[in-house]
PDB file of C-alpha atoms in Angstrom:
ATOM      1  CA  MET J   1     -45.784  75.252  -2.288  1.00 51.00           C
ATOM      2  CA  ASN J   2     -42.564  76.707  -0.941  1.00 51.00           C
ATOM      3  CA  TRP J   3     -39.515  74.869   0.334  1.00 44.00           C
ATOM      4  CA  VAL J   4     -40.702  75.006   3.920  1.00 46.00           C
ATOM      5  CA  GLY J   5     -43.955  73.292   2.974  1.00 53.00           C
ATOM      6  CA  LEU J   6     -42.102  70.550   1.057  1.00 45.00           C
ATOM      7  CA  MET J   7     -39.841  69.841   4.029  1.00 50.00           C
ATOM      8  CA  ILE J   8     -42.806  69.619   6.395  1.00 48.00           C
ATOM      9  CA  SER J   9     -44.665  67.263   4.032  1.00 54.00           C
ATOM     10  CA  PHE J  10     -41.586  65.003   3.662  1.00 46.00           C
ATOM     11  CA  LYS J  11     -41.084  64.953   7.443  1.00 49.00           C
ATOM     12  CA  ASN J  12     -44.697  63.915   7.987  1.00 53.00           C
ATOM     13  CA  GLN J  13     -44.336  61.014   5.529  1.00 53.00           C
ATOM     14  CA  CYS J  14     -41.175  59.782   7.229  1.00 51.00           C
ATOM     15  CA  GLN J  15     -42.828  59.855  10.622  1.00 51.00           C
ATOM     16  CA  LYS J  16     -45.544  57.532   9.330  1.00 53.00           C
ATOM     17  CA  GLY J  17     -42.938  54.605   8.996  1.00 55.00           C
ATOM     18  CA  PHE J  18     -43.638  51.329   7.125  1.00 57.00           C
ATOM     19  CA  THR J  19     -47.088  50.163   6.308  1.00 70.00           C
ATOM     20  CA  LEU J  20     -48.180  46.634   7.317  1.00 65.00           C
ATOM     21  CA  ILE J  21     -47.806  45.370   3.756  1.00 69.00           C
ATOM     22  CA  GLU J  22     -44.312  46.820   3.456  1.00 65.00           C
ATOM     23  CA  LEU J  23     -43.363  45.196   6.758  1.00 66.00           C
ATOM     24  CA  MET J  24     -44.701  41.810   5.658  1.00 70.00           C
ATOM     25  CA  ILE J  25     -42.771  42.063   2.387  1.00 70.00           C
ATOM     26  CA  ALA J  26     -39.583  42.920   4.268  1.00 70.00           C
ATOM     27  CA  ILE J  27     -40.059  39.977   6.648  1.00 70.00           C
ATOM     28  CA  SER J  28     -40.712  37.628   3.712  1.00 70.00           C
ATOM     29  CA  ILE J  29     -37.545  38.749   1.958  1.00 72.00           C
ATOM     30  CA  LEU J  30     -35.534  38.369   5.170  1.00 74.00           C
ATOM     31  CA  SER J  31     -36.968  34.879   5.773  1.00 70.00           C
ATOM     32  CA  LEU J  32     -36.113  33.875   2.207  1.00 70.00           C
ATOM     33  CA  LEU J  33     -32.555  35.083   2.652  1.00 68.00           C
ATOM     34  CA  LEU J  34     -32.205  33.178   5.935  1.00 69.00           C
ATOM     35  CA  PHE J  35     -33.653  30.006   4.397  1.00 63.00           C
ATOM     36  CA  THR J  36     -31.338  30.255   1.379  1.00 66.00           C
ATOM     37  CA  GLY J  37     -28.330  30.770   3.612  1.00 65.00           C
ATOM     38  CA  ALA J  38     -29.242  27.857   5.884  1.00 66.00           C
ATOM     39  CA  TYR J  39     -29.879  25.541   2.905  1.00 62.00           C
ATOM     40  CA  SER J  40     -26.581  26.501   1.275  1.00 64.00           C
ATOM     41  CA  TYR J  41     -24.737  25.870   4.531  1.00 62.00           C
ATOM     42  CA  SER J  42     -26.468  22.498   4.897  1.00 69.00           C
ATOM     43  CA  LEU J  43     -25.400  21.441   1.392  1.00 64.00           C
ATOM     44  CA  MET J  44     -21.855  22.612   1.956  1.00 63.00           C
ATOM     45  CA  SER J  45     -21.689  20.885   5.344  1.00 64.00           C
ATOM     46  CA  GLU J  46     -23.056  17.618   3.899  1.00 67.00           C
ATOM     47  CA  ARG J  47     -20.570  17.713   1.033  1.00 65.00           C
ATOM     48  CA  TRP J  48     -17.697  18.467   3.400  1.00 57.00           C
ATOM     49  CA  ASN J  49     -18.605  15.591   5.718  1.00 64.00           C
ATOM     50  CA  LYS J  50     -18.945  13.256   2.745  1.00 65.00           C
ATOM     51  CA  GLU J  51     -15.571  14.236   1.302  1.00 61.00           C
ATOM     52  CA  LEU J  52     -13.970  14.049   4.730  1.00 57.00           C
ATOM     53  CA  GLY J  53     -15.408  10.591   5.189  1.00 61.00           C
ATOM     54  CA  GLN J  54     -14.003   9.446   1.848  1.00 58.00           C
ATOM     55  CA  PHE J  55     -10.646  10.939   2.732  1.00 59.00           C
ATOM     56  CA  SER J  56     -10.625   9.188   6.095  1.00 64.00           C
ATOM     57  CA  THR J  57     -11.490   5.880   4.432  1.00 69.00           C
ATOM     58  CA  SER J  58      -8.749   6.336   1.832  1.00 79.00           C
ATOM     59  CA  ALA J  59      -6.252   7.249   4.536  1.00 81.00           C
ATOM     60  CA  LYS J  60      -7.208   4.145   6.527  1.00 83.00           C
ATOM     61  CA  VAL J  61      -6.826   1.906   3.474  1.00 86.00           C
ATOM     62  CA  ALA J  62      -3.452   3.465   2.640  1.00 88.00           C
ATOM     63  CA  LYS J  63      -2.294   2.947   6.223  1.00 90.00           C
ATOM     64  CA  ASN J  64      -3.379  -0.704   6.230  1.00 91.00           C
ATOM     65  CA  LEU J  65      -1.666  -1.328   2.898  1.00 92.00           C
ATOM     66  CA  ASP J  66       1.561   0.018   4.355  1.00 93.00           C
ATOM     67  CA  LEU J  67       1.138  -2.097   7.500  1.00 93.00           C
ATOM     68  CA  LEU J  68       0.479  -5.205   5.412  1.00 95.00           C
ATOM     69  CA  GLN J  69       3.571  -4.608   3.289  1.00 94.00           C
ATOM     70  CA  ARG J  70       5.725  -4.159   6.414  1.00 94.00           C
ATOM     71  CA  LEU J  71       4.231  -7.265   8.000  1.00 96.00           C
ATOM     72  CA  LEU J  72       4.908  -9.504   4.998  1.00 97.00           C
ATOM     73  CA  THR J  73       8.440  -8.281   4.375  1.00 95.00           C
ATOM     74  CA  GLY J  74       9.190  -9.032   8.029  1.00 96.00           C
ATOM     75  CA  VAL J  75       8.311 -12.735   7.747  1.00 97.00           C
ATOM     76  CA  SER J  76      11.210 -14.707   9.212  1.00 95.00           C
ATOM     77  CA  PRO J  77      12.443 -18.347   9.223  1.00 96.00           C
ATOM     78  CA  PHE J  78      11.281 -19.154  12.745  1.00 96.00           C
ATOM     79  CA  VAL J  79      12.489 -22.614  13.827  1.00 96.00           C
ATOM     80  CA  VAL J  80      10.237 -25.053  15.687  1.00 96.00           C
ATOM     81  CA  VAL J  81      10.669 -28.756  16.485  1.00 95.00           C
ATOM     82  CA  ASP J  82       8.354 -31.762  16.635  1.00 92.00           C
ATOM     83  CA  ASN J  83       8.153 -34.328  19.437  1.00 90.00           C
ATOM     84  CA  LYS J  84      11.198 -36.111  18.004  1.00 89.00           C
ATOM     85  CA  ARG J  85      13.240 -32.899  17.996  1.00 89.00           C
ATOM     86  CA  LYS J  86      13.126 -32.716  14.224  1.00 92.00           C
ATOM     87  CA  PRO J  87      13.538 -29.020  13.277  1.00 95.00           C
ATOM     88  CA  SER J  88      11.468 -27.167  10.726  1.00 96.00           C
ATOM     89  CA  PHE J  89       9.982 -23.730  10.110  1.00 97.00           C
ATOM     90  CA  PHE J  90       6.806 -22.156  11.420  1.00 97.00           C
ATOM     91  CA  PHE J  91       5.383 -21.217   8.038  1.00 98.00           C
ATOM     92  CA  ILE J  92       2.015 -22.604   6.926  1.00 97.00           C
ATOM     93  CA  GLY J  93       0.856 -21.094   3.662  1.00 98.00           C
ATOM     94  CA  ALA J  94      -2.406 -21.939   1.911  1.00 98.00           C
ATOM     95  CA  SER J  95      -4.034 -20.401  -1.135  1.00 97.00           C
ATOM     96  CA  ASP J  96      -6.282 -18.223   1.041  1.00 97.00           C
ATOM     97  CA  SER J  97      -4.357 -17.913   4.327  1.00 98.00           C
ATOM     98  CA  LEU J  98      -0.932 -17.603   5.881  1.00 98.00           C
ATOM     99  CA  LEU J  99       0.344 -18.567   9.344  1.00 98.00           C
ATOM    100  CA  ALA J 100       3.873 -17.409  10.151  1.00 98.00           C
ATOM    101  CA  VAL J 101       6.080 -15.199  12.324  1.00 98.00           C
ATOM    102  CA  SER J 102       6.994 -11.621  11.428  1.00 97.00           C
ATOM    103  CA  ASN J 103       9.605  -9.332  12.954  1.00 96.00           C
ATOM    104  CA  THR J 104       7.415  -6.349  12.035  1.00 95.00           C
ATOM    105  CA  GLY J 105       3.985  -7.261  13.367  1.00 94.00           C
ATOM    106  CA  LEU J 106       1.152  -4.780  13.670  1.00 94.00           C
ATOM    107  CA  PHE J 107       0.978  -4.732  17.466  1.00 93.00           C
ATOM    108  CA  SER J 108       4.326  -5.905  18.896  1.00 86.00           C
ATOM    109  CA  ASN J 109       7.069  -3.362  18.369  1.00 82.00           C
ATOM    110  CA  ASN J 110       9.914  -5.038  20.240  1.00 89.00           C
ATOM    111  CA  TYR J 111       9.135  -8.730  19.729  1.00 94.00           C
ATOM    112  CA  PRO J 112       8.410 -10.958  16.739  1.00 96.00           C
ATOM    113  CA  GLU J 113       4.710 -11.546  16.228  1.00 97.00           C
ATOM    114  CA  ILE J 114       2.950 -14.819  15.490  1.00 97.00           C
ATOM    115  CA  PHE J 115       0.227 -13.957  12.985  1.00 98.00           C
ATOM    116  CA  ARG J 116      -2.444 -15.460  10.809  1.00 98.00           C
ATOM    117  CA  LEU J 117      -3.948 -13.839   7.721  1.00 98.00           C
ATOM    118  CA  THR J 118      -7.275 -15.383   6.779  1.00 97.00           C
ATOM    119  CA  SER J 119      -9.811 -14.602   4.067  1.00 97.00           C
ATOM    120  CA  LEU J 120     -13.416 -14.773   5.266  1.00 96.00           C
ATOM    121  CA  GLU J 121     -16.215 -14.933   2.704  1.00 95.00           C
ATOM    122  CA  LYS J 122     -19.384 -13.116   3.748  1.00 95.00           C
ATOM    123  CA  GLU J 123     -23.023 -13.733   2.845  1.00 94.00           C
ATOM    124  CA  ASN J 124     -22.843 -11.222  -0.018  1.00 95.00           C
ATOM    125  CA  GLY J 125     -19.987 -13.175  -1.598  1.00 94.00           C
ATOM    126  CA  LEU J 126     -17.356 -10.542  -0.824  1.00 96.00           C
ATOM    127  CA  ILE J 127     -14.317 -11.248   1.325  1.00 97.00           C
ATOM    128  CA  ASP J 128     -12.739  -9.708   4.412  1.00 97.00           C
ATOM    129  CA  LEU J 129      -9.030 -10.134   5.117  1.00 97.00           C
ATOM    130  CA  ILE J 130      -8.676 -10.887   8.836  1.00 97.00           C
ATOM    131  CA  TYR J 131      -5.457 -10.370  10.795  1.00 98.00           C
ATOM    132  CA  GLN J 132      -4.885 -12.245  14.068  1.00 97.00           C
ATOM    133  CA  SER J 133      -1.732 -12.133  16.148  1.00 97.00           C
ATOM    134  CA  GLU J 134       0.032 -12.885  19.389  1.00 97.00           C
ATOM    135  CA  SER J 135       3.381 -11.521  20.531  1.00 96.00           C
ATOM    136  CA  THR J 136       6.277 -13.877  21.243  1.00 95.00           C
ATOM    137  CA  GLU J 137       6.714 -11.811  24.386  1.00 94.00           C
ATOM    138  CA  ASN J 138       3.685 -13.663  25.718  1.00 93.00           C
ATOM    139  CA  VAL J 139       4.058 -17.021  23.968  1.00 93.00           C
ATOM    140  CA  LEU J 140       7.169 -19.178  23.796  1.00 94.00           C
ATOM    141  CA  LEU J 141       6.795 -20.761  20.374  1.00 95.00           C
ATOM    142  CA  THR J 142       8.899 -23.926  20.167  1.00 94.00           C
ATOM    143  CA  GLY J 143       6.820 -26.847  18.889  1.00 94.00           C
ATOM    144  CA  THR J 144       5.107 -27.754  15.641  1.00 92.00           C
ATOM    145  CA  ALA J 145       1.948 -28.944  17.430  1.00 89.00           C
ATOM    146  CA  GLN J 146       1.725 -25.952  19.730  1.00 91.00           C
ATOM    147  CA  SER J 147      -1.678 -24.278  20.021  1.00 91.00           C
ATOM    148  CA  ILE J 148      -1.806 -20.502  19.561  1.00 93.00           C
ATOM    149  CA  ASP J 149      -4.506 -18.338  21.109  1.00 94.00           C
ATOM    150  CA  PHE J 150      -4.509 -15.066  19.215  1.00 96.00           C
ATOM    151  CA  ALA J 151      -5.094 -12.075  21.473  1.00 94.00           C
ATOM    152  CA  LYS J 152      -5.417  -9.469  18.709  1.00 95.00           C
ATOM    153  CA  GLU J 153      -7.784  -9.471  15.749  1.00 96.00           C
ATOM    154  CA  ILE J 154      -8.651  -6.788  13.209  1.00 96.00           C
ATOM    155  CA  ILE J 155     -10.177  -6.603   9.734  1.00 95.00           C
ATOM    156  CA  LEU J 156      -7.475  -5.245   7.478  1.00 95.00           C
ATOM    157  CA  PHE J 157      -9.615  -4.978   4.332  1.00 94.00           C
ATOM    158  CA  SER J 158     -13.332  -5.399   3.704  1.00 94.00           C
ATOM    159  CA  ASP J 159     -15.450  -6.300   0.687  1.00 93.00           C
ATOM    160  CA  LEU J 160     -12.692  -7.737  -1.482  1.00 95.00           C
ATOM    161  CA  ASP J 161     -13.457  -9.759  -4.603  1.00 95.00           C
ATOM    162  CA  SER J 162     -10.726 -12.279  -3.869  1.00 96.00           C
ATOM    163  CA  VAL J 163      -7.620 -12.996  -1.793  1.00 97.00           C
ATOM    164  CA  SER J 164      -4.959 -15.391  -3.064  1.00 97.00           C
ATOM    165  CA  PHE J 165      -1.496 -16.494  -1.933  1.00 98.00           C
ATOM    166  CA  SER J 166       1.080 -18.311  -4.068  1.00 98.00           C
ATOM    167  CA  TYR J 167       4.557 -19.554  -3.145  1.00 98.00           C
ATOM    168  CA  PHE J 168       7.747 -20.078  -5.114  1.00 97.00           C
ATOM    169  CA  GLY J 169      10.351 -22.485  -3.774  1.00 95.00           C
ATOM    170  CA  TRP J 170      11.760 -25.980  -3.589  1.00 93.00           C
ATOM    171  CA  GLU J 171       9.585 -29.030  -3.106  1.00 91.00           C
ATOM    172  CA  ASN J 172      11.451 -29.828   0.122  1.00 90.00           C
ATOM    173  CA  ILE J 173      14.907 -29.688   1.682  1.00 90.00           C
ATOM    174  CA  PHE J 174      15.951 -33.060   0.233  1.00 88.00           C
ATOM    175  CA  VAL J 175      15.115 -32.005  -3.326  1.00 87.00           C
ATOM    176  CA  LYS J 176      17.053 -28.788  -2.851  1.00 87.00           C
ATOM    177  CA  ASN J 177      20.127 -30.601  -1.502  1.00 84.00           C
ATOM    178  CA  SER J 178      20.084 -33.105  -4.385  1.00 82.00           C
ATOM    179  CA  ARG J 179      18.993 -30.776  -7.172  1.00 68.00           C
ATOM    180  CA  SER J 180      22.219 -31.284  -9.152  1.00 61.00           C
ATOM    181  CA  GLU J 181      21.414 -34.978  -9.412  1.00 58.00           C
ATOM    182  CA  THR J 182      17.663 -34.886  -9.880  1.00 58.00           C
ATOM    183  CA  GLY J 183      17.401 -31.803 -12.071  1.00 64.00           C
ATOM    184  CA  PHE J 184      14.419 -30.521 -10.112  1.00 76.00           C
ATOM    185  CA  LYS J 185      13.856 -26.783 -10.006  1.00 85.00           C
ATOM    186  CA  GLN J 186      11.908 -24.403  -7.877  1.00 90.00           C
ATOM    187  CA  LYS J 187       8.275 -23.884  -8.835  1.00 93.00           C
ATOM    188  CA  TRP J 188       5.135 -21.976  -7.958  1.00 96.00           C
ATOM    189  CA  GLN J 189       2.883 -23.758  -5.499  1.00 96.00           C
ATOM    190  CA  ASN J 190      -0.586 -23.074  -4.064  1.00 96.00           C
ATOM    191  CA  SER J 191       0.468 -24.122  -0.585  1.00 97.00           C
ATOM    192  CA  TYR J 192       3.726 -24.274   1.315  1.00 98.00           C
ATOM    193  CA  SER J 193       4.387 -25.918   4.673  1.00 97.00           C
ATOM    194  CA  GLY J 194       7.672 -25.029   6.309  1.00 96.00           C
ATOM    195  CA  ILE J 195       7.073 -27.870   8.741  1.00 96.00           C
ATOM    196  CA  ASP J 196       6.729 -30.548   6.063  1.00 95.00           C
ATOM    197  CA  LYS J 197       9.353 -29.168   3.665  1.00 95.00           C
ATOM    198  CA  GLN J 198      11.857 -27.933   6.303  1.00 95.00           C
ATOM    199  CA  LEU J 199      12.205 -24.826   4.166  1.00 95.00           C
ATOM    200  CA  ILE J 200      10.467 -21.530   3.651  1.00 96.00           C
ATOM    201  CA  PRO J 201       9.705 -20.369   0.103  1.00 97.00           C
ATOM    202  CA  ASN J 202      12.169 -18.098  -1.648  1.00 96.00           C
ATOM    203  CA  LEU J 203       9.305 -15.733  -2.354  1.00 96.00           C
ATOM    204  CA  PHE J 204       5.546 -15.517  -2.156  1.00 97.00           C
ATOM    205  CA  THR J 205       2.847 -13.177  -3.369  1.00 97.00           C
ATOM    206  CA  LEU J 206      -0.431 -11.978  -1.952  1.00 97.00           C
ATOM    207  CA  VAL J 207      -2.951 -10.658  -4.476  1.00 96.00           C
ATOM    208  CA  LEU J 208      -5.965  -8.616  -3.383  1.00 96.00           C
ATOM    209  CA  VAL J 209      -8.741  -7.918  -5.894  1.00 95.00           C
ATOM    210  CA  LYS J 210     -11.416  -5.289  -5.325  1.00 92.00           C
ATOM    211  CA  GLY J 211     -13.785  -3.791  -7.849  1.00 89.00           C
ATOM    212  CA  GLY J 212     -12.053  -5.721 -10.609  1.00 89.00           C
ATOM    213  CA  GLU J 213      -8.676  -4.123  -9.819  1.00 89.00           C
ATOM    214  CA  SER J 214      -5.840  -6.222  -8.379  1.00 92.00           C
ATOM    215  CA  LEU J 215      -3.019  -5.272  -6.038  1.00 93.00           C
ATOM    216  CA  SER J 216      -0.041  -7.601  -5.669  1.00 94.00           C
ATOM    217  CA  PHE J 217       2.385  -7.886  -2.747  1.00 95.00           C
ATOM    218  CA  PRO J 218       5.527  -9.774  -3.841  1.00 96.00           C
ATOM    219  CA  VAL J 219       7.745 -10.750  -0.897  1.00 96.00           C
ATOM    220  CA  ILE J 220      11.297 -12.083  -1.141  1.00 96.00           C
ATOM    221  CA  LEU J 221      12.420 -14.305   1.732  1.00 96.00           C
ATOM    222  CA  GLU J 222      15.757 -15.772   2.748  1.00 91.00           C
ATOM    223  CA  ALA J 223      17.045 -18.046  -0.017  1.00 88.00           C
ATOM    224  CA  ASP J 224      19.089 -20.406   2.173  1.00 90.00           C
ATOM    225  CA  SER J 225      16.915 -20.624   5.250  1.00 91.00           C
ATOM    226  CA  GLU J 226      18.029 -24.173   6.010  1.00 90.00           C
ATOM    227  CA  HIS J 227      21.239 -22.946   7.657  1.00 91.00           C
ATOM    228  CA  TRP J 228      19.081 -22.032  10.680  1.00 94.00           C
ATOM    229  CA  LEU J 229      18.486 -25.754  11.174  1.00 92.00           C
ATOM    230  CA  SER J 230      22.191 -26.625  11.394  1.00 87.00           C
ATOM    231  CA  PRO J 231      22.510 -26.247  15.179  1.00 86.00           C
ATOM    232  CA  TYR J 232      19.729 -28.793  15.688  1.00 83.00           C
ATOM    233  CA  PHE J 233      21.325 -31.338  13.345  1.00 73.00           C
ATOM    234  CA  ASP J 234      24.731 -30.792  14.964  1.00 63.00           C
ATOM    235  CA  SER J 235      23.333 -31.312  18.458  1.00 59.00           C
ATOM    236  CA  ALA J 236      21.499 -34.440  17.312  1.00 53.00           C
ATOM    237  CA  GLY J 237      24.726 -35.828  15.897  1.00 50.00           C
TER     238      GLY J 237
END
């Protein structure tokens, strides 16, 4: 067979195209490639969304930790009076809660914020730390028996193992003023009422425990807060 015959034979074979079997094989291979690509994309997309979700959660926790630190360091010696005009401080600290006034609240930028931090135990035994607040722009806080309706409420942290407050300070204003005679010293206490003691603690700590790991927030307050009461004693005299 000469070259012309070979070329004609090759041309005839090319014009025949793919057989049905060859076409089915090609389609199967193409389908497999498409399936593999779609599955790989699905896995990658799922992993990305999962990692993004974890990042968002971590970012939210980090933000709330920063907000909590700012809130606590802004706690101030806010003076209130009882029905006999006896002055004291709006600071009610328990082992699992704190009611006070902060100059750096979470919602009020230009006004001090009345707030309450409360630990709420859920059915599964874990604890949420609840933040409630009201701005002093809306409430004139003056009395010890005044009722506060909190307009804002958020869950700062969820599923904690425990929440605990402790307070370091004098037993009361009379013990502090006579400490040279009595020999009493400041001590750690599980509760601290600025209304009963007419003082705020020198410092307090909030400890959050989650997954067996603890995080402590030590807060130093004004050491000689009683000087804020002087104008009330002077006016009474």
